[in-house]
PDB file of C-alpha atoms in Angstrom:
ATOM      1  CA  UNK A   1      18.423 -28.566  32.054  1.00 39.00           C
ATOM      2  CA  UNK A   2      21.817 -30.191  32.260  1.00 42.00           C
ATOM      3  CA  UNK A   3      21.422 -33.233  29.890  1.00 45.00           C
ATOM      4  CA  UNK A   4      25.138 -33.805  29.272  1.00 45.00           C
ATOM      5  CA  UNK A   5      25.882 -30.117  29.728  1.00 48.00           C
ATOM      6  CA  UNK A   6      26.621 -29.169  33.312  1.00 50.00           C
ATOM      7  CA  UNK A   7      24.215 -26.842  35.093  1.00 54.00           C
ATOM      8  CA  UNK A   8      27.076 -24.350  35.496  1.00 54.00           C
ATOM      9  CA  UNK A   9      27.575 -24.153  31.744  1.00 57.00           C
ATOM     10  CA  UNK A  10      23.843 -23.743  31.109  1.00 60.00           C
ATOM     11  CA  UNK A  11      23.650 -21.100  33.803  1.00 67.00           C
ATOM     12  CA  UNK A  12      26.611 -19.209  32.328  1.00 73.00           C
ATOM     13  CA  UNK A  13      25.063 -19.236  28.876  1.00 76.00           C
ATOM     14  CA  UNK A  14      21.646 -18.325  30.257  1.00 78.00           C
ATOM     15  CA  UNK A  15      23.163 -15.402  32.170  1.00 78.00           C
ATOM     16  CA  UNK A  16      24.671 -14.209  28.899  1.00 75.00           C
ATOM     17  CA  UNK A  17      21.447 -14.446  26.895  1.00 77.00           C
ATOM     18  CA  UNK A  18      19.218 -13.276  29.751  1.00 79.00           C
ATOM     19  CA  UNK A  19      16.723 -16.127  29.468  1.00 80.00           C
ATOM     20  CA  UNK A  20      16.447 -19.911  29.730  1.00 84.00           C
ATOM     21  CA  UNK A  21      18.293 -21.672  26.934  1.00 80.00           C
ATOM     22  CA  UNK A  22      16.162 -23.651  24.503  1.00 82.00           C
ATOM     23  CA  UNK A  23      16.737 -27.352  23.997  1.00 86.00           C
ATOM     24  CA  UNK A  24      18.068 -26.589  20.502  1.00 83.00           C
ATOM     25  CA  UNK A  25      20.614 -24.140  21.923  1.00 81.00           C
ATOM     26  CA  UNK A  26      21.698 -26.648  24.560  1.00 83.00           C
ATOM     27  CA  UNK A  27      22.060 -29.355  21.909  1.00 86.00           C
ATOM     28  CA  UNK A  28      24.153 -27.057  19.698  1.00 84.00           C
ATOM     29  CA  UNK A  29      26.424 -26.139  22.594  1.00 82.00           C
ATOM     30  CA  UNK A  30      26.905 -29.816  23.569  1.00 83.00           C
ATOM     31  CA  UNK A  31      27.676 -30.720  19.955  1.00 87.00           C
ATOM     32  CA  UNK A  32      30.279 -27.934  19.626  1.00 84.00           C
ATOM     33  CA  UNK A  33      31.830 -28.921  22.955  1.00 84.00           C
ATOM     34  CA  UNK A  34      32.080 -32.578  21.916  1.00 85.00           C
ATOM     35  CA  UNK A  35      33.313 -31.916  18.356  1.00 87.00           C
ATOM     36  CA  UNK A  36      36.007 -29.465  19.489  1.00 85.00           C
ATOM     37  CA  UNK A  37      36.879 -31.489  22.585  1.00 85.00           C
ATOM     38  CA  UNK A  38      36.463 -28.505  24.882  1.00 81.00           C
ATOM     39  CA  UNK A  39      36.711 -28.723  28.652  1.00 79.00           C
ATOM     40  CA  UNK A  40      34.613 -26.702  31.078  1.00 72.00           C
ATOM     41  CA  UNK A  41      37.486 -24.362  31.914  1.00 74.00           C
ATOM     42  CA  UNK A  42      38.577 -23.844  28.279  1.00 77.00           C
ATOM     43  CA  UNK A  43      38.728 -20.137  27.287  1.00 78.00           C
ATOM     44  CA  UNK A  44      37.269 -20.977  23.850  1.00 82.00           C
ATOM     45  CA  UNK A  45      34.164 -22.244  25.621  1.00 77.00           C
ATOM     46  CA  UNK A  46      33.315 -18.641  26.651  1.00 78.00           C
ATOM     47  CA  UNK A  47      33.792 -17.490  23.050  1.00 84.00           C
ATOM     48  CA  UNK A  48      31.407 -20.258  21.945  1.00 81.00           C
ATOM     49  CA  UNK A  49      28.849 -18.939  24.455  1.00 79.00           C
ATOM     50  CA  UNK A  50      29.145 -15.467  22.939  1.00 82.00           C
ATOM     51  CA  UNK A  51      28.854 -16.823  19.403  1.00 84.00           C
ATOM     52  CA  UNK A  52      25.794 -18.863  20.372  1.00 81.00           C
ATOM     53  CA  UNK A  53      24.304 -15.718  21.920  1.00 80.00           C
ATOM     54  CA  UNK A  54      24.796 -13.762  18.699  1.00 82.00           C
ATOM     55  CA  UNK A  55      23.389 -16.671  16.724  1.00 82.00           C
ATOM     56  CA  UNK A  56      20.212 -16.560  18.830  1.00 79.00           C
ATOM     57  CA  UNK A  57      19.979 -12.794  18.308  1.00 79.00           C
ATOM     58  CA  UNK A  58      20.434 -13.052  14.553  1.00 83.00           C
ATOM     59  CA  UNK A  59      17.783 -15.763  14.330  1.00 81.00           C
ATOM     60  CA  UNK A  60      15.269 -13.213  15.612  1.00 80.00           C
ATOM     61  CA  UNK A  61      15.960 -10.760  12.767  1.00 86.00           C
ATOM     62  CA  UNK A  62      14.004 -12.552  10.034  1.00 89.00           C
ATOM     63  CA  UNK A  63      10.900 -12.631  12.251  1.00 88.00           C
ATOM     64  CA  UNK A  64      11.299  -8.969  13.176  1.00 88.00           C
ATOM     65  CA  UNK A  65      11.908  -8.021   9.553  1.00 90.00           C
ATOM     66  CA  UNK A  66       8.878 -10.030   8.413  1.00 91.00           C
ATOM     67  CA  UNK A  67       6.706  -8.411  11.076  1.00 93.00           C
ATOM     68  CA  UNK A  68       7.849  -4.908  10.142  1.00 93.00           C
ATOM     69  CA  UNK A  69       7.539  -5.651   6.423  1.00 93.00           C
ATOM     70  CA  UNK A  70       3.962  -6.844   6.982  1.00 95.00           C
ATOM     71  CA  UNK A  71       3.157  -3.675   8.908  1.00 95.00           C
ATOM     72  CA  UNK A  72       4.695  -1.498   6.189  1.00 96.00           C
ATOM     73  CA  UNK A  73       2.840  -3.436   3.513  1.00 95.00           C
ATOM     74  CA  UNK A  74      -0.449  -2.978   5.383  1.00 95.00           C
ATOM     75  CA  UNK A  75       0.145   0.780   5.762  1.00 96.00           C
ATOM     76  CA  UNK A  76       1.137   1.026   2.099  1.00 96.00           C
ATOM     77  CA  UNK A  77      -1.980  -0.881   1.070  1.00 96.00           C
ATOM     78  CA  UNK A  78      -4.181   1.400   3.217  1.00 96.00           C
ATOM     79  CA  UNK A  79      -2.555   4.495   1.733  1.00 95.00           C
ATOM     80  CA  UNK A  80      -2.905   3.159  -1.810  1.00 95.00           C
ATOM     81  CA  UNK A  81      -6.560   2.308  -1.192  1.00 95.00           C
ATOM     82  CA  UNK A  82      -7.225   5.791   0.183  1.00 94.00           C
ATOM     83  CA  UNK A  83      -5.467   7.347  -2.799  1.00 95.00           C
ATOM     84  CA  UNK A  84      -7.449   5.139  -5.159  1.00 95.00           C
ATOM     85  CA  UNK A  85     -10.757   6.086  -3.505  1.00 95.00           C
ATOM     86  CA  UNK A  86      -9.809   9.767  -3.662  1.00 94.00           C
ATOM     87  CA  UNK A  87      -8.865   9.361  -7.329  1.00 94.00           C
ATOM     88  CA  UNK A  88     -12.181   7.667  -8.100  1.00 94.00           C
ATOM     89  CA  UNK A  89     -14.115  10.448  -6.372  1.00 95.00           C
ATOM     90  CA  UNK A  90     -12.091  13.082  -8.231  1.00 95.00           C
ATOM     91  CA  UNK A  91     -12.705  11.279 -11.528  1.00 95.00           C
ATOM     92  CA  UNK A  92     -16.446  11.164 -10.785  1.00 94.00           C
ATOM     93  CA  UNK A  93     -16.463  14.899 -10.040  1.00 94.00           C
ATOM     94  CA  UNK A  94     -14.480  15.656 -13.193  1.00 94.00           C
ATOM     95  CA  UNK A  95     -16.816  13.479 -15.262  1.00 94.00           C
ATOM     96  CA  UNK A  96     -19.910  15.160 -13.807  1.00 94.00           C
ATOM     97  CA  UNK A  97     -18.400  18.573 -14.558  1.00 95.00           C
ATOM     98  CA  UNK A  98     -17.542  17.521 -18.118  1.00 94.00           C
ATOM     99  CA  UNK A  99     -21.051  16.113 -18.685  1.00 95.00           C
ATOM    100  CA  UNK A 100     -22.623  19.325 -17.359  1.00 94.00           C
ATOM    101  CA  UNK A 101     -20.451  21.459 -19.645  1.00 94.00           C
ATOM    102  CA  UNK A 102     -21.243  19.236 -22.626  1.00 94.00           C
ATOM    103  CA  UNK A 103     -24.959  19.424 -21.821  1.00 93.00           C
ATOM    104  CA  UNK A 104     -24.749  23.223 -21.648  1.00 94.00           C
ATOM    105  CA  UNK A 105     -22.946  23.325 -25.005  1.00 93.00           C
ATOM    106  CA  UNK A 106     -25.569  21.037 -26.584  1.00 94.00           C
ATOM    107  CA  UNK A 107     -28.416  23.112 -25.103  1.00 94.00           C
ATOM    108  CA  UNK A 108     -26.822  26.329 -26.380  1.00 94.00           C
ATOM    109  CA  UNK A 109     -26.398  24.851 -29.876  1.00 93.00           C
ATOM    110  CA  UNK A 110     -30.026  23.622 -29.910  1.00 93.00           C
ATOM    111  CA  UNK A 111     -31.245  27.044 -28.732  1.00 93.00           C
ATOM    112  CA  UNK A 112     -29.229  28.795 -31.458  1.00 94.00           C
ATOM    113  CA  UNK A 113     -30.598  26.448 -34.085  1.00 94.00           C
ATOM    114  CA  UNK A 114     -34.165  26.961 -32.876  1.00 94.00           C
ATOM    115  CA  UNK A 115     -33.655  30.717 -32.684  1.00 94.00           C
ATOM    116  CA  UNK A 116     -32.285  30.720 -36.222  1.00 93.00           C
ATOM    117  CA  UNK A 117     -35.216  28.593 -37.431  1.00 94.00           C
ATOM    118  CA  UNK A 118     -37.792  30.878 -35.807  1.00 95.00           C
ATOM    119  CA  UNK A 119     -35.992  33.909 -37.194  1.00 94.00           C
ATOM    120  CA  UNK A 120     -36.113  32.406 -40.683  1.00 94.00           C
ATOM    121  CA  UNK A 121     -39.816  31.482 -40.225  1.00 94.00           C
ATOM    122  CA  UNK A 122     -40.589  35.006 -38.974  1.00 94.00           C
ATOM    123  CA  UNK A 123     -38.706  36.625 -41.845  1.00 95.00           C
ATOM    124  CA  UNK A 124     -40.483  34.328 -44.315  1.00 95.00           C
ATOM    125  CA  UNK A 125     -43.911  35.168 -42.804  1.00 94.00           C
ATOM    126  CA  UNK A 126     -42.974  38.856 -42.742  1.00 95.00           C
ATOM    127  CA  UNK A 127     -41.849  38.763 -46.355  1.00 95.00           C
ATOM    128  CA  UNK A 128     -45.041  36.899 -47.317  1.00 95.00           C
ATOM    129  CA  UNK A 129     -47.142  39.535 -45.526  1.00 94.00           C
ATOM    130  CA  UNK A 130     -45.267  42.359 -47.263  1.00 94.00           C
ATOM    131  CA  UNK A 131     -45.776  40.693 -50.657  1.00 94.00           C
ATOM    132  CA  UNK A 132     -49.454  40.044 -49.805  1.00 94.00           C
ATOM    133  CA  UNK A 133     -49.871  43.636 -48.677  1.00 92.00           C
ATOM    134  CA  UNK A 134     -48.326  44.926 -51.879  1.00 92.00           C
ATOM    135  CA  UNK A 135     -50.526  42.614 -53.942  1.00 91.00           C
ATOM    136  CA  UNK A 136     -53.653  43.689 -52.058  1.00 92.00           C
ATOM    137  CA  UNK A 137     -52.627  47.311 -52.317  1.00 89.00           C
ATOM    138  CA  UNK A 138     -52.225  47.020 -56.097  1.00 89.00           C
ATOM    139  CA  UNK A 139     -55.509  45.208 -56.409  1.00 88.00           C
ATOM    140  CA  UNK A 140     -57.360  47.900 -54.460  1.00 86.00           C
ATOM    141  CA  UNK A 141     -55.675  50.778 -56.126  1.00 78.00           C
ATOM    142  CA  UNK A 142     -57.933  52.704 -58.567  1.00 75.00           C
TER     143      UNK A 142
END
């Protein structure tokens, strides 16, 4: 664990983050220590630990955000699908109702037309019978 970074330093950082430091974190800490020329007892070294800790925390945010965004997207998709299915079923019911009403209107119009036709036929037959009756009555009259 110590590769160029003393076990004490790794342990201090690991105590701060509450887990074993990754190789990448160790490498970053060694690089900062070398570039800044820090010694083990340098007060800035503790600040670097804290900054590295916050860096590791902030690196977790994109994963957490992506996970939560995926979950929200899945719930949104499920809700949209349910709404779509409900809308389709409602549209089917509305269409069936509209077709039934249209069929009733067509049937009523056909019945009226047929009633009117039979009424005209009956009146025509009745008028023909009246005229025939009058003609027969005149012919039989003395």
